[in-house]
């Protein structure tokens, strides 16, 4: 390809062209430009010479990226849940102690040695054993499930009353919203309507999982009084057998006639109450006795559950996002469904969409996109001010190119990353960084043009001049973000996605700045003209920076001493905790919750009453904080902060309440503040063991958490009580609780010696009592979609008094009836409602919330660990302790972060040593890192923020960015050193030459983060520490690059000179 190469046309410097009419007609091959020697064409030259290839490459990335952006999965937070293997084993009416002894311990023993198990957490509830098994990282959960199922099936010591052994993989799902169904309708009709709506909803291809809550399971209760049993000398077992023999249908063969085959069925399965009542049981003194003659047959419920919406009973359909479904897609499908059904439902029945996650997601995505766009506009304005508009435009094109390229790869199966608040913040974080290499390349091409090279030649020469330092500079930035890929814990899974996004974006920016940008900047000649602002930057470099730099170099050891003093001062402030440090800042949420645990033995009426008090407190919050006045322009006048509230019980002693908030832009208080206010308005609840309010999206556990382990649960409880009393001494600590829940009062039955003489075993006694109080499940009827149990039992009034036990009779082997009190006696005691094991050890977790504006949770835990726990463990030598909740996550994350930071520093050192061909110069460059940290700390102080794990990750990212400019600076000093014998002159010349691009990269990086630094929305506050670390750190590190690095370079040369002189003297 030939191009017009300038006013004086030459085929090369030695052979002027004689046939081109003064350069007007001759075209020279790009390979013959003075800057490009034959044999060294390479990719850069090829792309400069082939504009179609460059444009097609860019167009493909734009198309792939835009298509991916339309289909990428959207969610609020990255998916941090992992699959677990779950084991559920039912043992009806068994106490938690019995469940632990006869179910949990045998299962834990059977699982010993199973390969692939990372952690086992066991729960013994009343009537249920639940085990959660976490697989080893990378182990196939399906294979582990199969191994566990095999081990469970091999256990042959389970009690005969064990039912429904289930081993399954936990489904990773996220709550999208509730669809609330309420109105004037009887329970059975409401139940049928709810099931129909669920079936209609899951028929939508965008909705896969809907769970119905608030409906009670029905039973057909056949109640016979003890008096009737004695009168007819029968037992509940006799009645149960009679029903089973009469109410059934069995195939009786096939009648093969000459015309057709006819199926024969015998019997009749009862389903209606009247059909059960007409069952013939036996004959007494010649008179037939039907079930209706001796029993009351009624349809009732065994569950004591309640489900309430805005203080009224209702039925809820909970919609989930599962697998790789898009959160907003599921939410929009649900909204369409509700709008359609509102027109079709019967009169008086309402359907409402509530407790949604989509508003907070949409609001957050809107905030992040807004910050992204504003940051991009600021970067473009600044680039246009300091560069020529054409250069600024093509430099800016690198931003959407890099973003869309990263989004394209994010959707591929090898990454499978969603668009969420974390990945969007990753784009914001890198928006000012990705133009750095383009700025350096553009400036280098501009300088090559000023030296007299034409467009294509300047593009190739300028790009090649900075190719090595810029490439390795971007690689060092990638290395700085790489620790995010290896962090452990919940936070590690979050940072992983951010790290991937940043690295992918940087990779595309590197490709764009080396292959596409040179092609676009090769059009025409390079104009030496500059704007006023650009000329002012050049003036500053010559008139202000050069004199100060020369003075600093002349008094370099004084300069170094001043920098060292600053470093020591801030290190001291950090060491003595004058700057507040927390692990995890509060994350805004759109739904706040309250979890209530009552003491064992609490009645359903008492639990409902306590829950109603929580509901009343939610209404009181609305009256206290009416929202933001309409004049603010952010909300309607007097809009309450709580839109809906929902409450239901999860067991006989536990309840959960949700309060859905209006969007954050329409209220004056954050979710954390509203949760605190809700707690204050609730006050004291009679019979409540714990009441925990959560107003944050964080999934790291309680800020304060200690785990006490041992074998004796009573001693564990005593130690836990002492620890809770100690926590009460700390200001700002609230919601102090433990996982121990006292169970119901128990009557323990023990056989008397006389029972042996009557041939009655303790098993006979236990079965008789179980039949009387739990009942005998005679049949199971499938009616519609419900499995209805037929239960033969004593009347409810008899089952509520211990006197029934005393008068209960048991048939001996000879058929004689003997009173229960003659065969056994009762002892009263107190049981447990919930027993916890972790990896085979019984434990109790003591947890508490902390007002992070007043106290540092980590500091409290450290103080207790060093001053209180040693004495506690001396008093209870059989116990051990561990950290839990946020503290455990903090410990894991800190270890991962420190380890990752060390690896990042090694990687950065290697990536700088290679292009510099030096072991000493990378150390000079890396001195900028601690000073960048100082800038980050100053930024937190200025912005009034606490240092957190997000601040730490910002510092790690900063370490790669600050060495980037220092690397290019050092490379330029080396180049100038080759041209000049005077090192002082070479260093000052390099500093002046790099002043403009260094200042420009600093300004663009900071301006890209500027919208986030001043973001006021609640949703984005937890991300600000990372923005502050990077934004303020890069500004402070600029001083390091412009002054400290040159001084260190000179000092290093001084040391080398002294060393060589000493060696010469020694040699002489």
XYZ file of N, CA and C in Angstrom, residues 514-664:
453
model
N -3.010 -0.784 20.992
C -1.836 -1.192 20.209
C -2.177 -1.507 18.762
N -3.402 -1.897 18.474
C -3.741 -2.321 17.119
C -4.731 -1.397 16.416
N -5.725 -0.917 17.149
C -6.780 -0.121 16.506
C -6.487 1.371 16.610
N -6.077 1.858 17.775
C -5.807 3.285 17.967
C -4.733 3.812 17.008
N -3.587 3.125 16.841
C -2.584 3.645 15.885
C -3.150 3.806 14.486
N -3.999 2.879 14.068
C -4.597 2.998 12.740
C -5.444 4.273 12.639
N -6.251 4.559 13.651
C -7.138 5.721 13.598
C -6.379 7.027 13.752
N -5.240 7.012 14.421
C -4.445 8.237 14.562
C -3.458 8.426 13.422
N -3.453 7.513 12.443
C -2.504 7.611 11.331
C -3.045 8.445 10.191
N -4.303 8.915 10.290
C -4.893 9.708 9.211
C -4.214 11.065 9.139
N -3.713 11.453 7.982
C -3.176 12.805 7.757
C -1.927 13.077 8.567
N -1.528 14.332 8.589
C -0.340 14.748 9.314
C -0.691 15.144 10.739
N 0.311 15.127 11.601
C 0.121 15.530 12.990
C 0.273 17.040 13.092
N -0.773 17.673 13.548
C -0.737 19.127 13.686
C -0.065 19.512 14.984
N 0.864 20.455 14.964
C 1.522 20.860 16.192
C 0.665 21.771 17.054
N -0.488 22.207 16.547
C -1.307 23.148 17.288
C -1.906 22.539 18.536
N -2.002 23.292 19.636
C -2.581 22.846 20.883
C -3.585 23.878 21.369
N -4.515 23.394 22.155
C -5.468 24.288 22.779
C -4.819 25.041 23.927
N -5.575 26.013 24.424
C -5.047 26.832 25.517
C -4.756 26.004 26.759
N -5.678 25.069 27.100
C -5.476 24.254 28.296
C -4.270 23.349 28.118
N -4.139 22.763 26.913
C -2.990 21.894 26.664
C -1.689 22.687 26.755
N -1.705 23.923 26.221
C -0.482 24.749 26.301
C -0.176 25.115 27.745
N -1.228 25.288 28.557
C -0.994 25.602 29.964
C -0.331 24.430 30.681
N -0.662 23.202 30.269
C -0.007 22.032 30.849
C 1.469 22.021 30.486
N 1.769 22.346 29.233
C 3.173 22.413 28.813
C 3.900 23.523 29.568
N 3.220 24.645 29.752
C 3.827 25.769 30.496
C 4.121 25.372 31.948
N 3.173 24.640 32.560
C 3.389 24.174 33.932
C 4.589 23.247 34.014
N 4.721 22.381 33.010
C 5.849 21.444 33.019
C 7.181 22.184 32.962
N 7.228 23.232 32.150
C 8.493 23.947 31.969
C 8.742 24.980 33.056
N 7.745 25.695 33.452
C 7.924 26.847 34.350
C 7.776 26.507 35.835
N 6.990 25.508 36.141
C 6.755 25.180 37.562
C 7.403 23.858 37.931
N 7.049 22.800 37.171
C 7.539 21.484 37.550
C 9.048 21.361 37.425
N 9.626 21.843 36.286
C 11.066 21.678 36.074
C 11.897 22.312 37.194
N 11.613 23.575 37.586
C 12.436 24.165 38.662
C 12.298 23.403 39.994
N 11.070 23.011 40.311
C 10.877 22.280 41.571
C 11.576 20.930 41.508
N 11.481 20.246 40.376
C 12.145 18.951 40.227
C 13.655 19.106 40.348
N 14.211 20.139 39.700
C 15.663 20.329 39.759
C 16.121 20.620 41.174
N 15.320 21.403 41.933
C 15.657 21.659 43.343
C 15.585 20.353 44.146
N 14.537 19.553 43.867
C 14.389 18.285 44.584
C 15.550 17.353 44.288
N 16.000 17.338 43.030
C 17.125 16.486 42.676
C 18.425 17.000 43.317
N 18.550 18.315 43.369
C 19.765 18.892 43.978
C 19.816 18.572 45.469
N 18.649 18.628 46.138
C 18.579 18.302 47.578
C 17.796 16.993 47.754
N 18.228 15.999 47.014
C 17.445 14.765 46.938
C 17.328 14.052 48.284
N 18.361 14.108 49.119
C 18.291 13.383 50.388
C 17.359 14.092 51.385
N 17.260 15.414 51.290
C 16.275 16.127 52.091
C 14.872 15.779 51.624
N 14.694 15.712 50.303
C 13.395 15.325 49.742
C 12.994 13.928 50.198
N 13.944 13.008 50.117
C 13.655 11.635 50.546
C 13.323 11.572 52.032
N 13.993 12.401 52.832
C 13.731 12.436 54.272
C 12.316 12.922 54.555
N 11.857 13.926 53.815
C 10.501 14.443 54.002
C 9.458 13.375 53.671
N 9.686 12.677 52.562
C 8.762 11.599 52.199
C 8.761 10.502 53.258
N 9.944 10.147 53.774
C 10.047 9.115 54.804
C 9.314 9.539 56.074
N 9.403 10.825 56.441
C 8.726 11.330 57.639
C 7.202 11.197 57.501
N 6.700 11.523 56.312
C 5.265 11.387 56.055
C 4.834 9.922 56.195
N 5.635 9.019 55.633
C 5.318 7.600 55.683
C 5.293 7.094 57.126
N 6.279 7.487 57.927
C 6.359 7.050 59.320
C 5.172 7.589 60.126
N 4.813 8.840 59.877
C 3.690 9.455 60.602
C 2.393 8.694 60.368
N 2.093 8.396 59.123
C 0.829 7.721 58.828
C 0.861 6.260 59.259
N 2.032 5.642 59.237
C 2.138 4.273 59.748
C 1.811 4.243 61.238
N 2.291 5.251 61.967
C 1.988 5.346 63.399
C 0.512 5.549 63.659
N -0.129 6.392 62.863
C -1.566 6.622 63.029
C -2.361 5.340 62.797
N -1.944 4.558 61.812
C -2.629 3.304 61.533
C -2.389 2.295 62.652
N -1.155 2.238 63.141
C -0.811 1.251 64.167
C -1.564 1.504 65.468
N -1.762 2.757 65.821
C -2.435 3.086 67.080
C -3.932 3.332 66.896
N -4.459 2.932 65.703
C -5.898 2.929 65.432
C -6.546 4.294 65.603
N -5.817 5.326 65.210
C -6.442 6.649 65.188
C -7.415 6.761 64.015
N -7.297 5.831 63.089
C -8.211 5.779 61.948
C -9.053 4.522 62.092
N -10.370 4.652 62.086
C -11.280 3.549 62.385
C -11.275 2.510 61.262
N -11.261 1.252 61.679
C -11.238 0.143 60.731
C -12.410 -0.790 61.033
N -13.186 -1.144 60.003
C -14.240 -2.148 60.122
C -14.026 -3.162 59.008
N -14.613 -4.349 59.182
C -14.432 -5.372 58.151
C -15.342 -5.121 56.960
N -16.638 -5.048 57.228
C -17.610 -4.953 56.144
C -18.553 -3.795 56.381
N -18.577 -2.813 55.495
C -19.552 -1.722 55.661
C -20.962 -2.226 55.383
N -21.945 -1.493 55.893
C -23.341 -1.876 55.691
C -23.737 -1.694 54.228
N -24.474 -2.680 53.717
C -24.934 -2.650 52.336
C -26.438 -2.399 52.331
N -26.865 -1.379 51.629
C -28.281 -1.005 51.582
C -29.120 -2.137 51.000
N -30.312 -2.330 51.577
C -31.237 -3.343 51.090
C -32.629 -2.748 50.946
N -33.458 -3.385 50.134
C -34.822 -2.903 49.937
C -35.826 -3.573 50.844
N -35.382 -4.601 51.600
C -36.263 -5.333 52.507
C -35.531 -5.541 53.821
N -36.103 -5.079 54.926
C -35.517 -5.319 56.238
C -36.327 -6.411 56.932
N -35.701 -7.117 57.857
C -36.363 -8.284 58.445
C -36.203 -8.301 59.951
N -37.100 -9.026 60.592
C -37.055 -9.256 62.040
C -37.269 -10.747 62.272
N -36.366 -11.362 63.035
C -36.463 -12.790 63.339
C -36.691 -12.966 64.839
N -37.786 -13.627 65.186
C -38.188 -13.793 66.591
C -38.075 -15.252 67.002
N -37.440 -15.475 68.157
C -37.381 -16.815 68.750
C -37.954 -16.732 70.155
N -38.996 -17.535 70.422
C -39.633 -17.579 71.736
C -39.108 -18.780 72.515
N -39.356 -18.780 73.808
C -38.930 -19.888 74.652
C -39.717 -21.151 74.316
N -39.134 -22.306 74.651
C -39.803 -23.567 74.413
C -41.116 -23.645 75.188
N -42.110 -24.291 74.586
C -43.413 -24.400 75.236
C -44.334 -23.246 74.931
N -43.864 -22.280 74.153
C -44.718 -21.151 73.770
C -45.889 -21.644 72.928
N -47.076 -21.168 73.224
C -48.251 -21.554 72.436
C -48.306 -20.747 71.158
N -49.060 -21.236 70.206
C -49.197 -20.534 68.931
C -49.868 -19.179 69.133
N -50.771 -19.085 70.116
C -51.437 -17.806 70.390
C -50.447 -16.776 70.913
N -49.513 -17.215 71.791
C -48.506 -16.294 72.327
C -47.546 -15.827 71.236
N -47.184 -16.737 70.326
C -46.294 -16.363 69.215
C -46.977 -15.362 68.294
N -48.254 -15.585 68.008
C -49.000 -14.664 67.158
C -49.097 -13.285 67.807
N -49.330 -13.238 69.099
C -49.447 -11.962 69.795
C -48.133 -11.184 69.747
N -47.024 -11.884 69.932
C -45.721 -11.217 69.860
C -45.449 -10.697 68.448
N -45.849 -11.481 67.447
C -45.649 -11.063 66.052
C -46.499 -9.839 65.736
N -47.696 -9.779 66.269
C -48.539 -8.605 66.047
C -47.925 -7.347 66.649
N -47.212 -7.506 67.746
C -46.528 -6.346 68.336
C -45.414 -5.852 67.397
N -44.738 -6.771 66.708
C -43.717 -6.391 65.721
C -44.367 -5.657 64.553
N -45.550 -6.138 64.127
C -46.274 -5.473 63.041
C -46.679 -4.052 63.441
N -47.158 -3.896 64.653
C -47.547 -2.562 65.137
C -46.344 -1.621 65.166
N -45.167 -2.164 65.496
C -43.955 -1.340 65.502
C -43.607 -0.874 64.093
N -43.849 -1.727 63.084
C -43.603 -1.328 61.696
C -44.509 -0.168 61.307
N -45.761 -0.233 61.738
C -46.681 0.894 61.454
C -46.213 2.153 62.173
N -45.664 1.994 63.377
C -45.178 3.157 64.136
C -43.991 3.809 63.444
N -43.139 3.009 62.790
C -42.003 3.560 62.037
C -42.513 4.445 60.913
N -43.562 4.013 60.243
C -44.132 4.823 59.161
C -44.653 6.157 59.671
N -45.226 6.167 60.864
C -45.746 7.417 61.413
C -44.609 8.329 61.863
N -43.496 7.731 62.301
C -42.364 8.537 62.793
C -41.595 9.172 61.651
N -41.371 8.401 60.560
C -40.589 8.909 59.433
C -41.450 8.932 58.186
N -42.083 10.040 57.902
C -43.016 10.104 56.778
C -42.347 10.196 55.419
N -41.053 9.945 55.348
C -40.371 10.023 54.065
C -39.724 11.358 53.859
N -39.510 11.729 52.620
C -38.839 12.975 52.275
C -39.887 13.979 51.816
N -39.852 15.179 52.320
C -40.841 16.167 51.888
C -40.868 16.292 50.376
N -42.060 16.539 49.868
C -42.210 16.630 48.422
C -41.359 17.701 47.799
N -41.016 18.729 48.542
C -40.208 19.798 47.979
C -38.820 19.393 47.599
N -38.345 18.234 48.091
C -36.992 17.795 47.765
C -36.881 17.329 46.336
N -38.029 17.024 45.747
C -37.990 16.548 44.378
C -37.654 15.085 44.246
N -37.450 14.395 45.375
C -37.070 12.989 45.308
C -38.223 12.063 45.649
N -39.292 12.541 46.190
C -40.381 11.650 46.586
C -41.668 12.435 46.671
N -42.745 11.668 46.739
C -44.034 12.301 46.986
C -44.098 12.770 48.429
N -44.902 13.755 48.675
C -45.007 14.323 50.017
C -45.513 13.278 50.993
N -44.885 13.227 52.160
C -45.308 12.385 53.284
C -45.452 10.917 52.912
N -44.570 10.393 52.079
C -44.624 8.984 51.715
C -43.933 8.146 52.783
N -44.636 7.180 53.407
C -44.018 6.365 54.456
C -42.880 5.522 53.885
N -41.862 5.234 54.693
C -40.724 4.462 54.180
C -41.034 2.987 53.998
N -42.016 2.446 54.747
C -42.366 1.027 54.629
C -43.600 0.890 53.755
N -43.442 0.145 52.666
C -44.548 -0.022 51.725
C -45.489 -1.142 52.172
N -44.934 -2.300 52.504
C -45.715 -3.443 52.961
C -44.939 -4.148 54.069
N -45.654 -4.920 54.887
C -44.970 -5.793 55.833
C -45.675 -7.147 55.849
N -44.841 -8.173 56.018
C -45.287 -9.548 55.906
C -44.747 -10.324 57.098
N -45.571 -11.196 57.698
C -45.105 -11.968 58.852
C -45.677 -13.378 58.807
N -44.897 -14.333 59.299
C -45.342 -15.720 59.355
C -44.457 -16.470 60.340
N -44.955 -17.596 60.839
C -44.139 -18.389 61.749
C -43.491 -19.535 61.001
N -42.236 -19.802 61.344
C -41.483 -20.872 60.699
C -41.500 -22.140 61.543
N -41.893 -22.041 62.795
C -42.071 -23.195 63.679
C -43.009 -22.756 64.798
N -43.200 -23.598 65.789
C -44.108 -23.255 66.875
C -43.552 -22.162 67.775
N -42.222 -21.951 67.719
C -41.603 -20.943 68.597
C -40.863 -19.853 67.834
N -40.888 -19.863 66.508
C -40.128 -18.888 65.724
C -41.010 -18.234 64.677
N -40.760 -16.939 64.459
C -41.506 -16.186 63.448
C -40.554 -15.247 62.719
N -40.949 -14.875 61.524
C -40.137 -13.997 60.679
C -41.031 -12.906 60.123
N -40.532 -11.674 60.123
C -41.299 -10.542 59.577
C -40.421 -9.784 58.593
N -41.003 -9.394 57.476
C -40.317 -8.599 56.458
C -41.021 -7.250 56.319
N -40.235 -6.220 56.103
C -40.791 -4.903 55.781
C -40.184 -4.451 54.461
N -41.036 -4.294 53.462
C -40.574 -3.840 52.153
C -40.512 -2.316 52.155
N -39.366 -1.768 51.766
C -39.153 -0.325 51.795
C -39.421 0.291 50.430
N -39.782 1.561 50.450
C -39.878 2.301 49.195
C -38.464 2.503 48.668
N -38.285 2.843 47.390
C -36.928 3.062 46.870
C -36.131 4.043 47.727
N -34.824 3.841 47.773
C -33.957 4.639 48.636
C -34.038 6.131 48.316
